[in-house]
């Protein structure tokens, strides 16, 4: 697909499509963290590296992520990042879990969703 066609299609995507793609990304992230819980440190480092210094509106979302990452048991956290709820959808838009998927893993999910 040509880049201009991809950009045009992406610009017309509905929000539910974006939420579904984000959920798929986070499902893959959750699976990787289940296999290697040490990967959760990536999210902790991202949060600590400056996410907390951003201004509103992300600030309240980032504080919510910090609480979840620091205090929730792993399975509860992973259940939440793959939950189909409005709150989970909102928080996934400001996710500190970037960097857990490799570019190839992320691109495979993106490519799948571009076919929908």
mmCIF file of C-alpha atoms in Angstrom:
data_model
loop_
_atom_site.group_PDB
_atom_site.id
_atom_site.type_symbol
_atom_site.label_atom_id
_atom_site.label_comp_id
_atom_site.label_asym_id
_atom_site.label_seq_id
_atom_site.Cartn_x
_atom_site.Cartn_y
_atom_site.Cartn_z
ATOM 1 C CA UNK A 1 0.000 0.000 0.000
ATOM 2 C CA UNK A 2 1.306 3.430 -0.873
ATOM 3 C CA UNK A 3 2.154 5.745 2.000
ATOM 4 C CA UNK A 4 -0.509 8.279 0.989
ATOM 5 C CA UNK A 5 -3.167 5.552 1.014
ATOM 6 C CA UNK A 6 -1.984 4.385 4.424
ATOM 7 C CA UNK A 7 -2.092 7.915 5.806
ATOM 8 C CA UNK A 8 -5.549 8.481 4.375
ATOM 9 C CA UNK A 9 -6.861 5.219 5.839
ATOM 10 C CA UNK A 10 -5.282 5.937 9.226
ATOM 11 C CA UNK A 11 -6.818 9.400 9.291
ATOM 12 C CA UNK A 12 -10.283 7.916 8.840
ATOM 13 C CA UNK A 13 -9.947 5.167 11.441
ATOM 14 C CA UNK A 14 -12.598 5.123 14.118
ATOM 15 C CA UNK A 15 -11.604 5.350 17.736
ATOM 16 C CA UNK A 16 -12.799 1.801 18.444
ATOM 17 C CA UNK A 17 -10.305 0.534 15.827
ATOM 18 C CA UNK A 18 -7.519 2.404 17.627
ATOM 19 C CA UNK A 19 -8.657 0.984 20.977
ATOM 20 C CA UNK A 20 -8.710 -2.551 19.536
ATOM 21 C CA UNK A 21 -5.212 -2.160 18.124
ATOM 22 C CA UNK A 22 -3.961 -0.781 21.453
ATOM 23 C CA UNK A 23 -5.571 -3.718 23.254
ATOM 24 C CA UNK A 24 -3.804 -6.135 20.882
ATOM 25 C CA UNK A 25 -0.480 -4.421 21.548
ATOM 26 C CA UNK A 26 -1.022 -4.615 25.293
ATOM 27 C CA UNK A 27 -2.080 -8.268 25.092
ATOM 28 C CA UNK A 28 1.269 -8.996 23.430
ATOM 29 C CA UNK A 29 3.033 -6.905 26.078
ATOM 30 C CA UNK A 30 1.249 -8.769 28.888
ATOM 31 C CA UNK A 31 2.266 -12.105 27.408
ATOM 32 C CA UNK A 32 5.921 -11.056 27.230
ATOM 33 C CA UNK A 33 5.872 -9.785 30.810
ATOM 34 C CA UNK A 34 4.252 -13.058 31.995
ATOM 35 C CA UNK A 35 7.121 -14.961 30.396
ATOM 36 C CA UNK A 36 9.718 -12.541 31.794
ATOM 37 C CA UNK A 37 8.464 -10.389 34.708
ATOM 38 C CA UNK A 38 11.750 -8.474 34.692
ATOM 39 C CA UNK A 39 10.424 -6.652 31.613
ATOM 40 C CA UNK A 40 8.139 -4.697 33.922
ATOM 41 C CA UNK A 41 11.260 -2.716 34.829
ATOM 42 C CA UNK A 42 11.079 -1.104 31.383
ATOM 43 C CA UNK A 43 7.733 0.469 32.319
ATOM 44 C CA UNK A 44 9.134 1.589 35.667
ATOM 45 C CA UNK A 45 12.137 3.209 33.963
ATOM 46 C CA UNK A 46 9.964 4.956 31.380
ATOM 47 C CA UNK A 47 7.769 6.375 34.099
ATOM 48 C CA UNK A 48 10.771 7.484 36.146
ATOM 49 C CA UNK A 49 12.580 8.962 33.137
ATOM 50 C CA UNK A 50 10.273 11.883 32.861
ATOM 51 C CA UNK A 51 6.700 10.854 32.218
ATOM 52 C CA UNK A 52 5.791 12.171 35.653
ATOM 53 C CA UNK A 53 7.003 15.656 34.682
ATOM 54 C CA UNK A 54 4.526 16.076 31.833
ATOM 55 C CA UNK A 55 1.685 18.460 32.386
ATOM 56 C CA UNK A 56 -2.055 17.764 32.328
ATOM 57 C CA UNK A 57 -3.931 15.892 31.042
ATOM 58 C CA UNK A 58 -1.488 12.938 30.916
ATOM 59 C CA UNK A 59 -0.232 13.669 34.417
ATOM 60 C CA UNK A 60 -3.243 12.099 36.156
ATOM 61 C CA UNK A 61 -2.982 9.039 33.912
ATOM 62 C CA UNK A 62 0.689 8.688 34.671
ATOM 63 C CA UNK A 63 0.055 8.869 38.403
ATOM 64 C CA UNK A 64 -2.541 6.133 37.978
ATOM 65 C CA UNK A 65 0.006 3.996 36.102
ATOM 66 C CA UNK A 66 2.582 4.560 38.832
ATOM 67 C CA UNK A 67 0.164 3.346 41.493
ATOM 68 C CA UNK A 68 -0.728 0.265 39.469
ATOM 69 C CA UNK A 69 2.861 -0.604 38.537
ATOM 70 C CA UNK A 70 4.192 -0.076 42.048
ATOM 71 C CA UNK A 71 1.418 -1.630 44.152
ATOM 72 C CA UNK A 72 -0.657 -4.101 42.167
ATOM 73 C CA UNK A 73 0.244 -7.796 41.982
ATOM 74 C CA UNK A 74 1.598 -8.709 38.553
ATOM 75 C CA UNK A 75 -1.444 -10.708 37.395
ATOM 76 C CA UNK A 76 -3.833 -7.946 38.424
ATOM 77 C CA UNK A 77 -1.741 -5.400 36.483
ATOM 78 C CA UNK A 78 -1.546 -7.621 33.409
ATOM 79 C CA UNK A 79 -5.276 -8.287 33.655
ATOM 80 C CA UNK A 80 -5.906 -4.567 33.701
ATOM 81 C CA UNK A 81 -3.738 -3.712 30.693
ATOM 82 C CA UNK A 82 -5.736 -6.254 28.669
ATOM 83 C CA UNK A 83 -9.114 -5.334 30.130
ATOM 84 C CA UNK A 84 -11.906 -4.200 27.851
ATOM 85 C CA UNK A 85 -13.116 -1.201 29.815
ATOM 86 C CA UNK A 86 -13.300 2.532 29.251
ATOM 87 C CA UNK A 87 -10.739 3.190 32.011
ATOM 88 C CA UNK A 88 -8.258 0.681 30.572
ATOM 89 C CA UNK A 89 -8.772 2.176 27.087
ATOM 90 C CA UNK A 90 -8.036 5.647 28.470
ATOM 91 C CA UNK A 91 -4.904 4.588 30.284
ATOM 92 C CA UNK A 92 -3.564 2.577 27.344
ATOM 93 C CA UNK A 93 -3.454 5.887 25.424
ATOM 94 C CA UNK A 94 -0.700 7.017 27.834
ATOM 95 C CA UNK A 95 0.975 3.677 28.326
ATOM 96 C CA UNK A 96 4.393 3.369 29.974
ATOM 97 C CA UNK A 97 4.798 -0.078 28.393
ATOM 98 C CA UNK A 98 6.397 1.195 25.192
ATOM 99 C CA UNK A 99 9.678 -0.498 24.493
ATOM 100 C CA UNK A 100 8.629 -3.927 25.707
ATOM 101 C CA UNK A 101 7.670 -5.117 22.241
ATOM 102 C CA UNK A 102 10.392 -5.240 19.628
ATOM 103 C CA UNK A 103 9.851 -3.096 16.535
ATOM 104 C CA UNK A 104 9.132 -6.305 14.592
ATOM 105 C CA UNK A 105 6.490 -7.469 17.096
ATOM 106 C CA UNK A 106 4.845 -4.048 17.092
ATOM 107 C CA UNK A 107 4.948 -3.785 13.287
ATOM 108 C CA UNK A 108 3.317 -7.204 12.898
ATOM 109 C CA UNK A 109 0.361 -6.045 14.995
ATOM 110 C CA UNK A 110 0.205 -2.747 13.104
ATOM 111 C CA UNK A 111 0.297 -4.588 9.763
ATOM 112 C CA UNK A 112 -2.548 -6.875 10.845
ATOM 113 C CA UNK A 113 -4.693 -3.926 11.847
ATOM 114 C CA UNK A 114 -3.995 -2.113 8.582
ATOM 115 C CA UNK A 115 -5.737 -5.003 6.802
ATOM 116 C CA UNK A 116 -8.944 -4.494 8.785
#
